[in-house]
PDB file of C-alpha atoms in Angstrom:
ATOM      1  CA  UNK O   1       0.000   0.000   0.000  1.00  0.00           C
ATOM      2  CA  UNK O   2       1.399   3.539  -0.786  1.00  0.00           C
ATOM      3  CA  UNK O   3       1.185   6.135   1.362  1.00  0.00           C
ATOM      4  CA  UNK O   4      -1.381   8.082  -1.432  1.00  0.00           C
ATOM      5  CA  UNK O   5      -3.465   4.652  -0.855  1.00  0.00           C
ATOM      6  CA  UNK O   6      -2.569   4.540   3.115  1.00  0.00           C
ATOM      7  CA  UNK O   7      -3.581   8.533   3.554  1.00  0.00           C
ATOM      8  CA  UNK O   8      -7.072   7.452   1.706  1.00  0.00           C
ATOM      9  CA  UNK O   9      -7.851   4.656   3.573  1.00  0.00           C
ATOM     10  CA  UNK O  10      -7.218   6.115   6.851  1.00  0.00           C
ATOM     11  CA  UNK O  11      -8.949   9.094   6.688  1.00  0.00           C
ATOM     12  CA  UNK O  12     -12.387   7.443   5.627  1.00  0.00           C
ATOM     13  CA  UNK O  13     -11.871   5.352   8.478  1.00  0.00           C
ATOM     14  CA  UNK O  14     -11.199   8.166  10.585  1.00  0.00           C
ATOM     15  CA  UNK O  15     -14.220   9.447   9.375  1.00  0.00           C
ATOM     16  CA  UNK O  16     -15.931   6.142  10.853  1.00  0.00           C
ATOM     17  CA  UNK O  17     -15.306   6.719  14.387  1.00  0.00           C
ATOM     18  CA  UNK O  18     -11.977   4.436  14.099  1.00  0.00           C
ATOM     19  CA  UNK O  19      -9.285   4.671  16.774  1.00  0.00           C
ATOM     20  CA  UNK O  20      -5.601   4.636  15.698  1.00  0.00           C
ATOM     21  CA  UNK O  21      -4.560   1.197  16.383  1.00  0.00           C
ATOM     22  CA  UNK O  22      -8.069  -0.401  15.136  1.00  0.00           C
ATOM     23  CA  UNK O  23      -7.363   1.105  12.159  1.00  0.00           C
ATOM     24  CA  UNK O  24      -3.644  -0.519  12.041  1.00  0.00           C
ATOM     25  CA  UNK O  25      -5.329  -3.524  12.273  1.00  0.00           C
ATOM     26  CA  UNK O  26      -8.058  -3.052   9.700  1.00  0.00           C
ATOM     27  CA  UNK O  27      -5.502  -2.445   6.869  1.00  0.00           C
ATOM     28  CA  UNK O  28      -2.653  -4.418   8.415  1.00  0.00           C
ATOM     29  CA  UNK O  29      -0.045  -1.957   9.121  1.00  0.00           C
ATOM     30  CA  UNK O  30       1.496  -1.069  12.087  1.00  0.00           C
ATOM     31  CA  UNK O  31       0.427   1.824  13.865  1.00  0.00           C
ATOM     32  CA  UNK O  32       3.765   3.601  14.249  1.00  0.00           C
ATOM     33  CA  UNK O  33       2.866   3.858  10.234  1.00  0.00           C
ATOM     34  CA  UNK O  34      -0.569   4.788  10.789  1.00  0.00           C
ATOM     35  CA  UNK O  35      -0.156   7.310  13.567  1.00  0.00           C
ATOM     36  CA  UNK O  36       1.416  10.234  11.751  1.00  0.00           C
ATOM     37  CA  UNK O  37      -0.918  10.325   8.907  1.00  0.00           C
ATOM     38  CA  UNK O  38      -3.612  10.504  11.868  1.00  0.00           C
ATOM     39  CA  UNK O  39      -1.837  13.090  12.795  1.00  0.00           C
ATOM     40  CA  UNK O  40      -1.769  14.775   9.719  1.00  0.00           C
ATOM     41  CA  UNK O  41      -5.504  14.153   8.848  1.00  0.00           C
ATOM     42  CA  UNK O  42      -6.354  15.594  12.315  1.00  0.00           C
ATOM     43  CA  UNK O  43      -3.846  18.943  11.504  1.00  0.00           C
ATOM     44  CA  UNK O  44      -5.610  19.439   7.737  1.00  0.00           C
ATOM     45  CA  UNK O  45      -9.089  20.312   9.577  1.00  0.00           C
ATOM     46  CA  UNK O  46     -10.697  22.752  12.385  1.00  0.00           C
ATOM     47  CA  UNK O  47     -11.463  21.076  16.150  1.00  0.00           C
ATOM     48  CA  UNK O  48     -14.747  19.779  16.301  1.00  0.00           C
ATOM     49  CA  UNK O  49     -15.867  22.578  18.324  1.00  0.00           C
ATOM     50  CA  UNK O  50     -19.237  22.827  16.175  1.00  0.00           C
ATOM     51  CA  UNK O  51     -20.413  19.551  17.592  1.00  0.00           C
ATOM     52  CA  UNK O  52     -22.319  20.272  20.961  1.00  0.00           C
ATOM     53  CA  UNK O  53     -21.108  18.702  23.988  1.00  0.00           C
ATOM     54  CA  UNK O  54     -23.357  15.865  25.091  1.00  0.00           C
ATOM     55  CA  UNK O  55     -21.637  14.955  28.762  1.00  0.00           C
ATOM     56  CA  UNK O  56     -18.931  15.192  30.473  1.00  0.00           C
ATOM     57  CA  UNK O  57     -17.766  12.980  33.182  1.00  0.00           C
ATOM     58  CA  UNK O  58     -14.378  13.545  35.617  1.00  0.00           C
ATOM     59  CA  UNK O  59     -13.348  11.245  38.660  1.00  0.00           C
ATOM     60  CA  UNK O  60     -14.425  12.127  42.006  1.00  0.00           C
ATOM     61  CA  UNK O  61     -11.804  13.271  44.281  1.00  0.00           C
ATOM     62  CA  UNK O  62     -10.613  15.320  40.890  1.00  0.00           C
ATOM     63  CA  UNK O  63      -8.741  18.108  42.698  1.00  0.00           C
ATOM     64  CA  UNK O  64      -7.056  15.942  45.717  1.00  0.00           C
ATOM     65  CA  UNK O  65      -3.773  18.041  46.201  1.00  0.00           C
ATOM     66  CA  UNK O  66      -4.584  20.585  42.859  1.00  0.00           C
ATOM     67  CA  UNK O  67      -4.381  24.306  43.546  1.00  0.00           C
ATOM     68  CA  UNK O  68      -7.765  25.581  42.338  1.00  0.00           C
ATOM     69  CA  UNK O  69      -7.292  29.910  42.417  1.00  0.00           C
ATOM     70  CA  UNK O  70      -9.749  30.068  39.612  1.00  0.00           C
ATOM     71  CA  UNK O  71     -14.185  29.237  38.983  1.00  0.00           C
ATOM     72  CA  UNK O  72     -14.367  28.451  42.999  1.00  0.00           C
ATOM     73  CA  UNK O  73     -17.621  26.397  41.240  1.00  0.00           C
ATOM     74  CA  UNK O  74     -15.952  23.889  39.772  1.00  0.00           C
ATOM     75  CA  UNK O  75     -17.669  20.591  40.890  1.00  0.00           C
ATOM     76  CA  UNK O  76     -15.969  17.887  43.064  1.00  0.00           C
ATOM     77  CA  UNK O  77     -17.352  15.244  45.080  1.00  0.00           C
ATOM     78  CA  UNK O  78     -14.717  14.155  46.818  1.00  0.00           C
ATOM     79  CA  UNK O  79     -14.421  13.079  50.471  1.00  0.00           C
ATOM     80  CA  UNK O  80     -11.318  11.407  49.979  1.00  0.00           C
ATOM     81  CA  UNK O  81      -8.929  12.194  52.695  1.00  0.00           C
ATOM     82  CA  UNK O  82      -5.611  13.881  52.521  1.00  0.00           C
ATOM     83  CA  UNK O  83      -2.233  11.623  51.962  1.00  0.00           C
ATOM     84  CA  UNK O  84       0.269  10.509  49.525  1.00  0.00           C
ATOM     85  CA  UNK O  85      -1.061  10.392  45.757  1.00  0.00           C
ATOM     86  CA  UNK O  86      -1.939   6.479  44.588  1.00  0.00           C
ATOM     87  CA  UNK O  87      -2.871   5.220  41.554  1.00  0.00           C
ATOM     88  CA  UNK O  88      -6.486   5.771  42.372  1.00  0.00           C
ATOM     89  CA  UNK O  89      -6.020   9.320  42.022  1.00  0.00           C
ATOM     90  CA  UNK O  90      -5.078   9.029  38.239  1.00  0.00           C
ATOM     91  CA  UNK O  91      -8.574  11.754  37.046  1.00  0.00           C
ATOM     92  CA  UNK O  92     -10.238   9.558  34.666  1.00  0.00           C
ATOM     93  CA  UNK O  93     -12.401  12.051  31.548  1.00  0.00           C
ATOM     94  CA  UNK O  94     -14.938  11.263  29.515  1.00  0.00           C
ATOM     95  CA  UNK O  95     -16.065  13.523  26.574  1.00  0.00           C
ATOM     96  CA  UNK O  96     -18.926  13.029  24.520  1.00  0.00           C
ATOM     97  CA  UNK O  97     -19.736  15.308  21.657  1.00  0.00           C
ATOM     98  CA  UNK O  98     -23.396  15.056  19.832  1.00  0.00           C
ATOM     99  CA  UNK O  99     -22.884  13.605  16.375  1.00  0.00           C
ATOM    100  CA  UNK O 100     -25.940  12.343  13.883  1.00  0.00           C
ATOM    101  CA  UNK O 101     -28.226   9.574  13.868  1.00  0.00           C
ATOM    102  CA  UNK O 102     -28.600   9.562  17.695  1.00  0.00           C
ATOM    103  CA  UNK O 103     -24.726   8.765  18.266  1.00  0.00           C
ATOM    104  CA  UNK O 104     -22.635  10.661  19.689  1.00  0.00           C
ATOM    105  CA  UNK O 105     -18.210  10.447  19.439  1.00  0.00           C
ATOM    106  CA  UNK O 106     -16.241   9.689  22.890  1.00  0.00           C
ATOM    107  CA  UNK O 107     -12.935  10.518  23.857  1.00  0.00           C
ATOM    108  CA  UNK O 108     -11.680   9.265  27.315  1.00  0.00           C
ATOM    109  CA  UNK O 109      -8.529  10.640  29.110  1.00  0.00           C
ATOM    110  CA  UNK O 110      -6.764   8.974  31.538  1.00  0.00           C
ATOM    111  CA  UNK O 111      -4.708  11.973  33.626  1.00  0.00           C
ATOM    112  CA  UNK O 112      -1.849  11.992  36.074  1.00  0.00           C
ATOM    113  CA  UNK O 113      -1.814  15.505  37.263  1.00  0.00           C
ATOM    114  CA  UNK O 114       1.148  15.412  39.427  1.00  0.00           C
ATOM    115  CA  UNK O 115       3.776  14.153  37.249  1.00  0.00           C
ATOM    116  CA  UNK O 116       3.705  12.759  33.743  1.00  0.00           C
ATOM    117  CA  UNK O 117       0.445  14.376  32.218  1.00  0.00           C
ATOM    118  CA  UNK O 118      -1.879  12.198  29.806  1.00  0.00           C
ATOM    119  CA  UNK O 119      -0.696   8.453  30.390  1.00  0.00           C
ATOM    120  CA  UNK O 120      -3.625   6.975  28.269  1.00  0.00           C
ATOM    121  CA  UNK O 121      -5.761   8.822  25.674  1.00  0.00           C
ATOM    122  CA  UNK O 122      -8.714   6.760  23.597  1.00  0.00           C
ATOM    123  CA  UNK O 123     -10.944   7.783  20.897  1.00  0.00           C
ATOM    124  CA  UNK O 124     -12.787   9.576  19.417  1.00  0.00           C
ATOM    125  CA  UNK O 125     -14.710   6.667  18.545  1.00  0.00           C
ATOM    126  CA  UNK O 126     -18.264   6.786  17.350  1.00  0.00           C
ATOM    127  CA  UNK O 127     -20.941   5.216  19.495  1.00  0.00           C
ATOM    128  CA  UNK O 128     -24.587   4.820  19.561  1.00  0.00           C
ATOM    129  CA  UNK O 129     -25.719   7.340  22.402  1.00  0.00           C
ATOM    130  CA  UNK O 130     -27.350   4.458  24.378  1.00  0.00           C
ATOM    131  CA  UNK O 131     -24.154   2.724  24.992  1.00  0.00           C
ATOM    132  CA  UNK O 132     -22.707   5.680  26.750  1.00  0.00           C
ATOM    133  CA  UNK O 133     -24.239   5.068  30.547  1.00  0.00           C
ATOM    134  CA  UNK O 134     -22.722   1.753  30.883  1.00  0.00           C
ATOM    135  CA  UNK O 135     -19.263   2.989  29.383  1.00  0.00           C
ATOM    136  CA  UNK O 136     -19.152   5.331  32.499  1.00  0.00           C
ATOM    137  CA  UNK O 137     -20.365   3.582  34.829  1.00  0.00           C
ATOM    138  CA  UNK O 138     -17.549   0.626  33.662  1.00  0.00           C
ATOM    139  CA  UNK O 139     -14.841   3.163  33.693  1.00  0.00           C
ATOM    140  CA  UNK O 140     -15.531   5.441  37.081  1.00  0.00           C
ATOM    141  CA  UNK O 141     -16.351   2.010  39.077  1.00  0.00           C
ATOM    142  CA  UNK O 142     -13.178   1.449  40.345  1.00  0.00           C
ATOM    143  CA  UNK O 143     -12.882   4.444  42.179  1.00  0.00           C
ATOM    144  CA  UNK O 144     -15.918   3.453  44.418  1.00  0.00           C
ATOM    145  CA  UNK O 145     -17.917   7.049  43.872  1.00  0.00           C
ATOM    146  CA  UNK O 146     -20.502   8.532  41.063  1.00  0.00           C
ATOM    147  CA  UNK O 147     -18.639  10.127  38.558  1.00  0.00           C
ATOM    148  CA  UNK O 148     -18.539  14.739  38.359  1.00  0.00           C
ATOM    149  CA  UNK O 149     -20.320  15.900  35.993  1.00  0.00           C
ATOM    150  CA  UNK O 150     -18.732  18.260  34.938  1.00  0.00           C
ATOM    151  CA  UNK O 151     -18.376  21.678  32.354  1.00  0.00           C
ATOM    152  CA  UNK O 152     -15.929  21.145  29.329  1.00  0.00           C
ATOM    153  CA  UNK O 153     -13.847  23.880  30.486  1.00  0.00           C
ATOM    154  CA  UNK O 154     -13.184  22.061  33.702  1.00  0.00           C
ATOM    155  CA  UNK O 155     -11.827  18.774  31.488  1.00  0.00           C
ATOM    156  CA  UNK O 156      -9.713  21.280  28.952  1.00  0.00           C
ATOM    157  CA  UNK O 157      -7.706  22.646  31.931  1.00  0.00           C
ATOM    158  CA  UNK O 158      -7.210  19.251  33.489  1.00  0.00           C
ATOM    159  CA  UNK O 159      -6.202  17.256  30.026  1.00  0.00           C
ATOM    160  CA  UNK O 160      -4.430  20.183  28.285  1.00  0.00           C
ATOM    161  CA  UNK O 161      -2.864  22.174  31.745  1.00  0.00           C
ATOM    162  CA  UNK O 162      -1.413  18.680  32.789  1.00  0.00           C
ATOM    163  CA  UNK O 163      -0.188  18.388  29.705  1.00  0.00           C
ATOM    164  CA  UNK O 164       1.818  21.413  29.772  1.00  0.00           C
ATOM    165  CA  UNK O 165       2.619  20.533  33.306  1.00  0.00           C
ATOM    166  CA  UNK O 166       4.439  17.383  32.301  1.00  0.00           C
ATOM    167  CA  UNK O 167       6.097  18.965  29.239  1.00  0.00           C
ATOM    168  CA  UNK O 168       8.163  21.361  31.786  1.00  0.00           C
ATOM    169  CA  UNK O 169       9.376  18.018  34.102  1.00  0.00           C
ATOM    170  CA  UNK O 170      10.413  16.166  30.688  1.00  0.00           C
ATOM    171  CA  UNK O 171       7.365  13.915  29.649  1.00  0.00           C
ATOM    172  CA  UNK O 172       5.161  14.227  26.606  1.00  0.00           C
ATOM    173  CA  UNK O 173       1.661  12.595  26.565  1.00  0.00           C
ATOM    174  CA  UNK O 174       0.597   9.274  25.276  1.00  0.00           C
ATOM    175  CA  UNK O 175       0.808   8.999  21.570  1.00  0.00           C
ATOM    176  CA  UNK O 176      -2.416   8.185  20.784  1.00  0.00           C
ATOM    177  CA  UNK O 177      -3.117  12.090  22.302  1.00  0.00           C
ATOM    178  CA  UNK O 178      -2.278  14.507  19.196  1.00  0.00           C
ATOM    179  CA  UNK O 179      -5.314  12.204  17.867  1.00  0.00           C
ATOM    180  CA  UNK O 180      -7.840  12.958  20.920  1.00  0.00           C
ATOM    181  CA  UNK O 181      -6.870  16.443  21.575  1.00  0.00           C
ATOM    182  CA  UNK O 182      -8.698  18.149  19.085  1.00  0.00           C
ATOM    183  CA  UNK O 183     -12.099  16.875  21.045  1.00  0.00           C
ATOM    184  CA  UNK O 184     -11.968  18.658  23.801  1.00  0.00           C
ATOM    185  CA  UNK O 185     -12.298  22.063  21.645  1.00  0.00           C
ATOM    186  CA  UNK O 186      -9.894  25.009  22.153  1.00  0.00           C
ATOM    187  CA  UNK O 187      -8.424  25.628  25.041  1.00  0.00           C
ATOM    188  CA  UNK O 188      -7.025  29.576  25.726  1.00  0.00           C
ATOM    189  CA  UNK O 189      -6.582  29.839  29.652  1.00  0.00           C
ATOM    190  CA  UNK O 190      -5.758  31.252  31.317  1.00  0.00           C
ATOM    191  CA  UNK O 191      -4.942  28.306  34.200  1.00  0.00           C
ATOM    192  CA  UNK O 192      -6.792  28.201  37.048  1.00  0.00           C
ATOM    193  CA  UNK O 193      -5.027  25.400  38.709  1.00  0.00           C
ATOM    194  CA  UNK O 194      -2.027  24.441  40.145  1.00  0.00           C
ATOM    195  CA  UNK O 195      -0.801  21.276  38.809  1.00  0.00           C
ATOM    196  CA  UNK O 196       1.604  18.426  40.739  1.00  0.00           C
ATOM    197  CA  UNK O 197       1.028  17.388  44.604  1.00  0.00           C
ATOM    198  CA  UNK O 198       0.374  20.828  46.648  1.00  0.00           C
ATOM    199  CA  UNK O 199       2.749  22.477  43.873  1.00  0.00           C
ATOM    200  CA  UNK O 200       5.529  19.917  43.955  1.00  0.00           C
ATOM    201  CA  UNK O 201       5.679  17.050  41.050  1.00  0.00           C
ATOM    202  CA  UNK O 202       5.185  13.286  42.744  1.00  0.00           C
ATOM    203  CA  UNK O 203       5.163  10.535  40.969  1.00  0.00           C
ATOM    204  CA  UNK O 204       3.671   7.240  41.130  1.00  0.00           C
ATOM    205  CA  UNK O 205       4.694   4.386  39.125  1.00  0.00           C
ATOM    206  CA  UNK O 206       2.535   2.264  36.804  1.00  0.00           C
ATOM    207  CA  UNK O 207       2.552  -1.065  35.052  1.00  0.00           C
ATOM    208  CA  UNK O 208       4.045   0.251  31.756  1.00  0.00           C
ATOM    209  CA  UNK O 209       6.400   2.883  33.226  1.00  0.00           C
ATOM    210  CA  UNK O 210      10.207   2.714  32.894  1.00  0.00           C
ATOM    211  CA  UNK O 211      10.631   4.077  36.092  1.00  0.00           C
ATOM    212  CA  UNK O 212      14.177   4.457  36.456  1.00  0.00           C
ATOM    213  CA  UNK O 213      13.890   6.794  33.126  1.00  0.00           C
ATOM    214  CA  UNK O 214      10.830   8.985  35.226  1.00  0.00           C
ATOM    215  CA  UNK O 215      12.824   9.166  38.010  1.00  0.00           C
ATOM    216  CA  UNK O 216      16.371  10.030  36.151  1.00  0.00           C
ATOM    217  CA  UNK O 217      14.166  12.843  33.825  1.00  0.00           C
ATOM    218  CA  UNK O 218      12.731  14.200  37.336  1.00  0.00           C
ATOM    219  CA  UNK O 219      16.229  14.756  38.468  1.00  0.00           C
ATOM    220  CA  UNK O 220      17.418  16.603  35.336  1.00  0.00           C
ATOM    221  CA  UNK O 221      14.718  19.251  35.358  1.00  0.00           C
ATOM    222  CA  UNK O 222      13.671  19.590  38.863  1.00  0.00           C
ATOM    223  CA  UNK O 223      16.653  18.559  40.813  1.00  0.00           C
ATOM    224  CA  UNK O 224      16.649  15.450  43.530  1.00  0.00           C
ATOM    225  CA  UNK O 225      15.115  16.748  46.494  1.00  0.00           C
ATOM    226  CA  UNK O 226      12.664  18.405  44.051  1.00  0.00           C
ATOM    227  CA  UNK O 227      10.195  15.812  43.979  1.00  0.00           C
ATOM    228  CA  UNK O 228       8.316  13.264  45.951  1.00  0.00           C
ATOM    229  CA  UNK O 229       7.486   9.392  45.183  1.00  0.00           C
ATOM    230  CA  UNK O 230       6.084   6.532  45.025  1.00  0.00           C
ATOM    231  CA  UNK O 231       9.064   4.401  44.303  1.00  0.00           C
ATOM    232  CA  UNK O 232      10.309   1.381  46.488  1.00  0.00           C
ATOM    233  CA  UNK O 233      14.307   1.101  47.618  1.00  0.00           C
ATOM    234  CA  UNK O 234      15.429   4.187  45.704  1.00  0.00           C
ATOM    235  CA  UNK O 235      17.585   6.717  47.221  1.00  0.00           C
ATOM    236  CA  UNK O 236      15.515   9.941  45.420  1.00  0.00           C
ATOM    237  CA  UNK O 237      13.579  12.282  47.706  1.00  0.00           C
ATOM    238  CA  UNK O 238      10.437  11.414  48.895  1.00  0.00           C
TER     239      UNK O 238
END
């Protein structure tokens, strides 16, 4: 397949509601070969402001060691109580926008807002509106409360300010995110809260982390002493 053939195919499967590496599969490619001409499909036309928002969902306990100075509104249910950061304070997003023929296109964000940013980023796929109450019930369950719901604005500080967050420690999002971005609509500021643990980057480790990278980039930019963690048997400030 050429890449005049490979451009073609993926963007009318973009057009479908397909995600990145489904559509790797569909044409059998690999999806470092598929992902920049995402990319470049996604770059060639506007954000998909135009398209209502139909819901939006964020994790309870959302703000847990944020600095909110800004909307003093913003919604959060939490009653978690005060400690160290775990991996059940990863903010989970969800980000429906109204599309035709009762469906409606989904993004979903998983966020570390302490440390490395955007560690997961899905979609936008194309769903029948129906199948959207189970999908967020499935993905808030684990953390044991109702999901926030939550104004757009709220999720396009949280996904693109933790971005930018993680950029100045060293870490770029996942790189399925360049294709999800655009979802969330434009984003101008200015930042109303204060990303990393109380102000200070912390970082907790996860199944597919190279930690000893994470903790070698957190000494280059912020210096050790800098920054707190979750990290067994390592001599780095905690």
């Amino acid at each position: 397949m050429d890449n005049d053939e490979l451009t073609q195919r993926v963007r009318e499967l973009r057009e479908q509601g397909r995600s990145p590496k489904a559509i790797a599969r569909t044409l059998g490619v690999s999806p470092s070969r598929v992902a920049p001409v995402v990319r470049a499909i996604a770059e060639e036309q506007p954000r998909p402001t135009e398209n209502p928002v139909a819901g939006c969902w964020i994790s309870p306990g959302w703000s847990l060691g944020l600095g909110v100075t800004g909307d003093p509104e913003w919604p959060d249910s939490s009653l978690v109580a005060e400690g160290d950061p775990g991996t059940d304070e990863l903010v989970t997003v969800i980000v429906t926008r109204e599309r035709r023929w009762g469906n409606v296109a989904v993004c979903t964000y998983l966020v570390d807002p302490y440390c490395l940013g955007v560690k997961h980023a899905y979609g936008p796929d194309v769903v029948d509106i129906a199948e959207i109450p189970p999908y967020v019930r499935r993905m808030y369950a684990p953390y044991g409360d109702e999901p926030v719901q939550a104004p757009v604005e709220l999720a396009q500080e949280l996904v693109f300010g933790s971005v930018a967050y993680a950029r100045e420690l060293g870490f770029e999002p996942d790189k399925d995110f360049d294709a999800a971005a655009g979802h969330l609509g434009e984003w101008n500021g200015p930042a109303t809260l204060t990303f990393g643990w109380h102000g200070r980057p912390y970082y907790v480790p996860g199944p597919d982390d190279d930690t000893d990278h994470v903790l070698r980039t957190l000494e280059r930019t912020v210096g050790a002493g800098n920054f707190g963690h979750a990290v067994e048997s390592q001599d780095t400030s905690a």
